[in-house]
Short mmCIF file of C-alpha atoms and ligand atoms in Angstrom, two decimals:
data_model
loop_
_atom_site.label_atom_id
_atom_site.label_comp_id
_atom_site.label_asym_id
_atom_site.label_seq_id
_atom_site.Cartn_x
_atom_site.Cartn_y
_atom_site.Cartn_z
CA MET A 47 32.39 93.84 134.47
CA SER A 48 35.63 94.10 136.41
CA ILE A 49 36.50 92.78 139.85
CA GLN A 50 35.97 95.21 142.72
CA ILE A 51 38.11 95.21 145.86
CA CYS A 52 37.04 97.06 149.02
CA ALA A 53 38.39 97.38 152.56
CA ALA A 54 36.62 100.58 153.64
CA PHE A 55 34.84 99.08 156.65
CA ASP A 56 35.42 98.32 160.33
CA SER A 57 38.69 96.35 160.61
CA GLY A 58 39.31 96.38 156.85
CA ASN A 59 42.86 96.49 155.47
CA ILE A 60 44.06 96.17 151.89
CA ARG A 61 45.37 98.36 149.05
CA LEU A 62 44.70 97.48 145.43
CA VAL A 63 47.88 97.50 143.35
CA GLY A 64 46.40 96.32 140.07
CA ILE A 65 44.08 93.90 138.28
CA GLU A 66 45.15 92.00 135.20
CA GLY A 67 42.53 89.61 133.85
CA ASP A 68 41.62 87.28 136.71
CA ARG A 69 44.69 88.17 138.76
CA VAL A 70 44.48 90.75 141.54
CA ASP A 71 47.63 92.21 143.09
CA LEU A 72 47.28 93.64 146.58
CA GLU A 73 49.31 95.16 149.40
CA ILE A 74 48.66 95.15 153.13
CA VAL A 75 48.65 98.70 154.55
CA LYS A 76 51.01 99.55 157.42
CA ASP A 77 49.61 100.42 160.85
CA HIS A 78 49.25 104.22 161.11
CA GLN A 79 52.59 105.80 162.18
CA SER A 80 54.19 102.37 162.35
CA ASP A 81 56.02 99.88 160.15
CA PHE A 82 54.02 96.88 161.41
CA TYR A 83 51.64 95.14 159.03
CA GLN A 84 50.26 91.63 158.54
CA TRP A 85 46.50 91.90 159.20
CA PHE A 86 44.40 91.94 156.03
CA HIS A 87 40.62 91.93 155.57
CA PHE A 88 38.81 92.82 152.37
CA ARG A 89 35.91 91.90 150.12
CA ALA A 90 35.89 91.14 146.44
CA SER A 91 32.89 91.30 144.14
CA GLY A 92 32.03 91.36 140.45
CA ALA A 93 33.69 88.02 139.72
CA LYS A 94 30.82 85.53 139.78
CA GLY A 95 31.69 82.44 137.78
CA LYS A 96 35.39 83.26 137.70
CA THR A 97 38.37 81.76 139.49
CA VAL A 98 40.44 84.68 140.74
CA THR A 99 44.05 84.59 141.89
CA PHE A 100 44.89 87.05 144.67
CA ARG A 101 48.52 87.97 145.32
CA ILE A 102 49.61 89.95 148.37
CA VAL A 103 52.81 91.22 146.89
CA ASN A 104 54.29 92.85 150.02
CA ALA A 105 53.79 89.85 152.32
CA GLY A 106 57.54 89.35 152.54
CA GLY A 107 58.03 92.69 154.30
CA SER A 108 55.37 92.06 156.93
CA ALA A 109 56.13 91.97 160.65
CA TYR A 110 56.31 88.18 160.94
CA ALA A 111 57.00 86.96 157.42
CA PHE A 112 58.40 83.75 158.93
CA GLY A 113 54.79 82.96 159.88
CA TRP A 114 53.52 82.72 156.29
CA PRO A 115 54.86 79.23 155.44
CA GLY A 116 52.14 76.78 156.45
CA TYR A 117 49.54 79.55 156.82
CA ARG A 118 46.16 79.33 155.01
CA THR A 119 43.97 82.36 154.21
CA ARG A 120 40.45 82.52 155.65
CA VAL A 121 37.56 83.07 153.22
CA SER A 122 33.85 83.56 153.84
CA ILE A 123 30.85 84.12 151.59
CA ASP A 124 28.35 84.83 154.39
CA ARG A 125 30.62 86.52 157.02
CA GLN A 126 29.61 83.77 159.46
CA LEU A 127 31.62 80.71 158.46
CA TRP A 128 35.32 81.27 157.68
CA ARG A 129 37.04 78.40 155.86
CA MET A 130 40.71 77.98 155.10
CA THR A 131 41.77 78.11 151.46
CA ASP A 132 44.98 76.82 149.91
CA THR A 133 47.66 79.48 150.16
CA ASP A 134 51.18 79.61 148.78
CA TYR A 135 54.07 81.72 150.03
CA THR A 136 56.96 82.04 147.59
CA ASP A 137 59.53 84.83 147.12
CA GLY A 138 57.76 87.17 149.50
CA VAL A 139 54.35 86.85 147.77
CA LEU A 140 51.30 85.29 149.40
CA THR A 141 49.01 83.75 146.78
CA PHE A 142 45.55 82.21 147.05
CA THR A 143 42.73 81.58 144.59
CA HIS A 144 38.97 81.67 144.95
CA ARG A 145 36.27 80.27 142.69
CA PHE A 146 33.39 82.76 142.86
CA ASP A 147 30.10 80.86 142.96
CA SER A 148 28.57 83.85 144.77
CA ASP A 149 28.60 87.58 144.05
CA ILE A 150 30.74 88.59 147.03
CA ALA A 151 33.52 86.89 149.00
CA TRP A 152 35.44 88.07 152.04
CA PHE A 153 39.07 87.36 152.83
CA ALA A 154 40.97 87.86 156.09
CA TYR A 155 44.08 86.88 157.98
CA PHE A 156 41.78 85.33 160.60
CA ALA A 157 38.01 85.40 161.25
CA PRO A 158 37.48 89.12 162.00
CA TYR A 159 35.95 90.51 165.17
CA SER A 160 34.59 93.99 164.41
CA MET A 161 34.01 96.84 166.86
CA GLU A 162 30.30 96.58 166.02
CA ARG A 163 30.36 92.97 167.22
CA HIS A 164 32.32 94.15 170.29
CA HIS A 165 29.50 96.57 171.17
CA ASP A 166 26.93 93.81 170.64
CA LEU A 167 28.89 91.57 173.01
CA VAL A 168 29.45 94.16 175.73
CA SER A 169 25.82 95.30 175.70
CA ARG A 170 24.47 91.73 175.74
CA ILE A 171 26.68 90.66 178.63
CA ALA A 172 26.08 93.87 180.62
CA LEU A 173 22.36 92.96 180.69
CA MET A 174 23.06 89.68 182.51
CA PRO A 175 22.38 89.45 186.27
CA GLY A 176 25.42 90.13 188.44
CA VAL A 177 27.39 91.94 185.72
CA SER A 178 28.48 95.54 185.97
CA HIS A 179 30.00 97.63 183.20
CA ARG A 180 32.26 100.64 183.31
CA GLU A 181 34.38 102.64 180.92
CA LEU A 182 37.96 102.54 182.14
CA GLY A 183 38.79 105.43 179.84
CA ARG A 184 38.84 106.63 176.25
CA THR A 185 41.20 105.90 173.41
CA LEU A 186 42.93 108.44 171.18
CA ASP A 187 40.07 107.99 168.66
CA ASP A 188 37.64 108.62 171.56
CA GLN A 189 36.37 105.04 171.67
CA PRO A 190 35.37 103.60 175.06
CA LEU A 191 37.62 101.13 176.83
CA ASP A 192 35.03 98.70 178.16
CA CYS A 193 35.42 96.63 181.33
CA LEU A 194 32.88 94.09 182.58
CA THR A 195 33.02 92.96 186.21
CA ILE A 196 31.52 89.64 187.28
CA GLY A 197 31.57 87.92 190.66
CA THR A 198 31.77 88.91 194.31
CA GLY A 199 34.72 86.89 195.59
CA GLU A 200 37.93 87.99 197.23
CA LYS A 201 40.44 86.91 194.56
CA GLN A 202 40.97 89.61 191.96
CA VAL A 203 41.19 88.21 188.43
CA TRP A 204 41.98 90.29 185.33
CA LEU A 205 41.39 88.99 181.81
CA TYR A 206 42.21 91.28 178.87
CA ALA A 207 42.63 90.75 175.17
CA ARG A 208 43.57 92.26 171.85
CA GLN A 209 46.31 94.64 172.90
CA HIS A 210 47.45 93.54 169.43
CA PRO A 211 44.33 94.27 167.40
CA GLY A 212 45.09 91.99 164.42
CA GLU A 213 44.91 89.04 166.82
CA SER A 214 41.13 88.78 166.47
CA MET A 215 41.10 85.25 167.89
CA ALA A 216 41.64 86.91 171.27
CA GLU A 217 38.20 88.53 171.22
CA TRP A 218 36.53 85.30 170.06
CA TRP A 219 38.11 83.79 173.19
CA MET A 220 36.59 86.65 175.23
CA GLU A 221 33.14 86.01 173.77
CA GLY A 222 33.39 82.41 174.96
CA ALA A 223 34.68 83.45 178.38
CA LEU A 224 31.90 85.99 178.95
CA GLU A 225 29.16 83.59 177.80
CA LYS A 226 30.41 80.93 180.20
CA LEU A 227 30.86 83.28 183.15
CA THR A 228 27.26 84.51 182.80
CA ASP A 229 25.72 81.05 182.28
CA PRO A 230 23.49 80.43 185.32
CA ALA A 231 23.68 76.65 184.80
CA ASP A 232 27.49 76.44 184.71
CA THR A 233 28.88 75.12 188.01
CA ALA A 234 32.49 76.18 187.36
CA ALA A 235 31.33 79.71 186.56
CA LYS A 236 29.24 79.76 189.72
CA ALA A 237 32.26 78.76 191.81
CA LEU A 238 34.38 81.43 190.15
CA ARG A 239 31.76 84.11 190.69
CA GLU A 240 31.67 83.23 194.40
CA LYS A 241 35.41 83.00 194.98
CA ALA A 242 36.68 85.71 192.65
CA THR A 243 35.90 89.10 191.21
CA LEU A 244 36.67 89.00 187.50
CA HIS A 245 37.54 92.21 185.66
CA ILE A 246 37.33 91.64 181.92
CA VAL A 247 38.53 93.93 179.13
CA PRO A 248 37.40 92.20 175.91
CA ASN A 249 39.25 94.65 173.68
CA ALA A 250 42.24 96.62 174.96
CA ASN A 251 42.87 98.29 171.58
CA PRO A 252 39.62 99.45 169.94
CA ASP A 253 41.38 101.99 167.70
CA GLY A 254 43.77 99.48 166.18
CA SER A 255 40.87 97.06 165.76
CA ARG A 256 38.64 99.48 163.86
CA ARG A 257 41.54 100.85 161.82
CA GLY A 258 42.54 97.36 160.64
CA HIS A 259 45.93 97.43 162.38
CA LEU A 260 48.09 94.42 163.16
CA ARG A 261 49.86 95.46 166.31
CA THR A 262 49.44 99.10 167.37
CA ASN A 263 46.96 101.78 168.47
CA ALA A 264 45.99 105.04 166.72
CA ALA A 265 49.42 106.52 167.49
CA GLY A 266 51.31 103.52 166.12
CA VAL A 267 52.25 102.36 169.63
CA ASN A 268 52.61 98.70 170.59
CA LEU A 269 50.59 98.65 173.81
CA ASN A 270 52.32 95.54 175.10
CA ARG A 271 55.57 97.50 175.37
CA GLU A 272 54.07 100.28 177.51
CA TRP A 273 53.23 98.61 180.80
CA HIS A 274 56.24 99.98 182.72
CA ALA A 275 55.38 103.62 181.87
CA PRO A 276 52.07 104.17 180.05
CA THR A 277 51.13 107.75 179.09
CA ALA A 278 47.90 109.55 178.26
CA GLU A 279 49.46 110.79 175.02
CA LYS A 280 50.75 107.49 173.60
CA SER A 281 49.09 104.64 175.46
CA PRO A 282 45.95 105.76 177.32
CA GLU A 283 44.55 102.23 176.98
CA VAL A 284 47.32 100.72 179.13
CA LEU A 285 47.29 103.65 181.55
CA ALA A 286 43.56 103.15 182.17
CA ILE A 287 43.81 99.38 182.65
CA ARG A 288 46.89 99.55 184.86
CA ASN A 289 45.36 102.31 187.05
CA ALA A 290 42.22 100.19 187.50
CA MET A 291 44.39 97.18 188.43
CA ASP A 292 46.26 99.32 190.97
CA GLU A 293 42.91 100.02 192.64
CA THR A 294 41.77 96.39 192.85
CA GLY A 295 45.05 94.49 193.04
CA CYS A 296 45.49 91.36 190.97
CA ALA A 297 45.96 87.70 191.95
CA PHE A 298 45.57 86.14 188.49
CA ALA A 299 45.92 87.72 185.06
CA MET A 300 45.58 86.38 181.54
CA ASP A 301 46.54 88.49 178.52
CA VAL A 302 45.06 86.92 175.39
CA HIS A 303 46.94 87.02 172.06
CA GLY A 304 47.57 85.28 168.74
CA ASP A 305 50.89 84.07 167.34
CA GLU A 306 51.78 84.17 163.64
CA ALA A 307 54.19 81.25 163.50
CA ILE A 308 53.51 78.47 166.02
CA PRO A 309 50.70 76.05 165.04
CA ALA A 310 49.44 75.42 168.57
CA ASN A 311 47.98 77.07 171.66
CA PHE A 312 50.49 77.86 174.38
CA LEU A 313 51.18 80.03 177.40
CA ALA A 314 54.06 82.40 178.11
CA GLY A 315 54.91 83.25 181.71
CA PHE A 316 56.95 85.75 183.69
CA GLU A 317 60.33 84.08 184.06
CA GLY A 318 63.07 86.63 184.63
CA ILE A 319 61.13 89.18 186.69
CA PRO A 320 63.26 90.73 189.48
CA SER A 321 61.02 89.41 192.28
CA TRP A 322 60.69 85.87 190.81
CA THR A 323 60.12 83.14 193.36
CA ASP A 324 59.80 79.45 192.56
CA ALA A 325 56.54 79.41 194.53
CA GLN A 326 54.93 82.08 192.31
CA GLY A 327 56.34 80.44 189.19
CA GLU A 328 55.16 76.98 190.20
CA LYS A 329 51.55 78.21 190.34
CA TYR A 330 51.86 79.37 186.73
CA TYR A 331 53.34 76.03 185.63
CA GLU A 332 50.63 74.14 187.53
CA PHE A 333 47.93 76.11 185.71
CA GLY A 334 49.44 75.04 182.38
CA ARG A 335 49.62 71.38 183.43
CA ARG A 336 45.99 71.39 184.55
CA LEU A 337 44.85 73.12 181.36
CA THR A 338 46.66 70.50 179.28
CA ALA A 339 44.91 67.75 181.23
CA ALA A 340 41.54 69.48 180.76
CA THR A 341 41.47 69.87 176.98
CA PRO A 342 43.03 68.58 173.73
CA LEU A 343 43.02 72.24 172.63
CA PHE A 344 46.11 72.99 174.72
CA GLN A 345 49.67 71.65 174.90
CA LEU A 346 52.99 72.34 176.63
CA GLU A 347 55.61 71.19 174.08
CA GLN A 348 55.63 74.21 171.76
CA GLY A 349 56.07 77.81 172.90
CA TYR A 350 58.48 80.71 173.38
CA ASP A 351 61.89 80.51 175.01
CA LYS A 352 61.88 81.60 178.65
CA ALA A 353 63.68 84.77 179.73
CA ALA A 354 66.87 84.27 181.74
CA PRO A 355 66.89 85.26 185.43
CA GLY A 356 66.60 89.03 185.76
CA LYS A 357 66.05 89.51 182.02
CA ALA A 358 62.26 89.88 181.90
CA ASN A 359 60.96 92.77 179.80
CA LEU A 360 58.86 94.75 182.28
CA SER A 361 57.25 96.78 179.51
CA MET A 362 55.14 93.69 178.71
CA SER A 363 51.95 93.25 180.67
CA THR A 364 52.47 89.70 181.94
CA ASN A 365 55.87 90.54 183.41
CA GLN A 366 54.73 93.91 184.77
CA VAL A 367 51.61 92.45 186.41
CA ALA A 368 53.52 89.51 187.91
CA GLU A 369 56.16 91.89 189.29
CA ARG A 370 53.80 94.65 190.37
CA PHE A 371 51.18 92.52 192.14
CA GLY A 372 52.89 89.19 192.71
CA ALA A 373 50.16 87.82 190.44
CA VAL A 374 50.05 84.49 188.66
CA ALA A 375 50.18 86.15 185.25
CA MET A 376 50.35 84.66 181.80
CA THR A 377 50.03 85.39 178.10
CA LEU A 378 47.81 83.01 176.15
CA GLU A 379 48.82 82.64 172.51
CA MET A 380 46.51 81.09 169.90
CA PRO A 381 47.51 80.31 166.31
CA PHE A 382 46.66 81.98 163.01
CA LYS A 383 47.32 78.55 161.49
CA ASP A 384 45.81 75.55 163.27
CA HIS A 385 46.23 73.79 166.60
CA ASP A 386 48.18 70.92 165.10
CA PRO A 387 47.81 68.54 168.09
CA SER A 388 44.05 68.45 167.30
CA PRO A 389 43.66 69.90 163.81
CA ASP A 390 40.59 70.97 161.84
CA ALA A 391 41.14 70.61 158.08
CA GLU A 392 38.25 72.89 157.12
CA GLN A 393 38.52 75.88 159.46
CA GLY A 394 41.91 75.53 161.16
CA TRP A 395 41.99 77.38 164.47
CA SER A 396 38.54 78.97 164.50
CA PRO A 397 36.13 81.19 166.47
CA ASP A 398 34.25 78.18 167.86
CA ARG A 399 37.43 76.61 169.13
CA CYS A 400 38.65 79.91 170.62
CA LYS A 401 35.46 79.86 172.67
CA GLN A 402 35.96 76.21 173.66
CA LEU A 403 39.48 77.02 174.84
CA ALA A 404 38.14 79.93 176.90
CA HIS A 405 35.71 77.54 178.57
CA ALA A 406 38.56 75.14 179.40
CA CYS A 407 40.69 78.00 180.79
CA LEU A 408 37.86 79.05 183.11
CA ASP A 409 37.12 75.47 184.19
CA THR A 410 40.80 75.17 185.06
CA LEU A 411 40.81 78.51 186.88
CA ALA A 412 37.75 77.45 188.90
CA GLY A 413 39.67 74.46 190.23
CA PHE A 414 42.71 76.60 190.87
CA VAL A 415 41.36 79.78 192.41
CA ASP A 416 41.71 78.57 196.01
CA ASP A 417 45.44 78.08 195.43
CA LEU A 418 46.06 81.67 194.31
ZN1 ZN B 754 50.10 89.63 170.44
#
């Protein structure tokens, strides 16, 4: 019996190049109409009792190849628990092995978050008291763009995730955020619901998610470069979210992402926007300081370089929203590797810890909302 490789499912991505004995050569497939690729997700079967070596032979041409050193592939046999497995990156090839004690094993860049799970989440949360649901619009593949609204307060808060669909950690964060916000026993959530109205888009790129893309939608467009001028033809997802924000206004925004290279959680702000004031910026920095004090799952030492004055890229949501609404806006980045300041040798950065970080972000926001 030979080894079988399959990625023909929600959020799957791999192409079989060849099998030679117990060695399987694979390629990651590019996003449709785009050159971006790095997300992979596939299953392997028919190898029980064998130790199989998997080689992703085009890893060196991926979007962020500099992120592979120090990265460890996630593997699961039950699609619930995703463990890290030893992974080597040499000469543009990503190599990992798996000893098959079971019939089927699953491999992914990070613990996947399927569109089926998205629908489970949205439907479960929409049933909770005080939650309303609406479709902000439709994607190019005719999938709904779901928004959940929670709270009755004056401050308008927007949380949105997964503009980059391969960053599945962002929707695990959303699952944690939504569970906390609808927990009747949670005092921070109660305060937030009273002082703010929270508009939450758990998945801003359903098409890229279902197609197994890294970074783009069904038209190969990077949604986080569309916020200055979204169109119905190329970026209906951004157009729908931005139009809804224009109706409500926005005092606080968090755009949730994952980063390929940096082994830590961090925030990126809106330095360099034309209307920058130190007062607006200081609120963003204060949020980061309070979040660091609240949890070992966050830190301030590692992160991106700040844009120079006047040099902000207004096609990115955080800059556009900060400029457009005067909002305290930020991009949250979580690692594909681990959060090295408080590591986990078995799972690395993981779904459970994404959810814990979401809880800490909302606790921090609850203590901060009066200052917005
Ligand atoms: Zn991203």
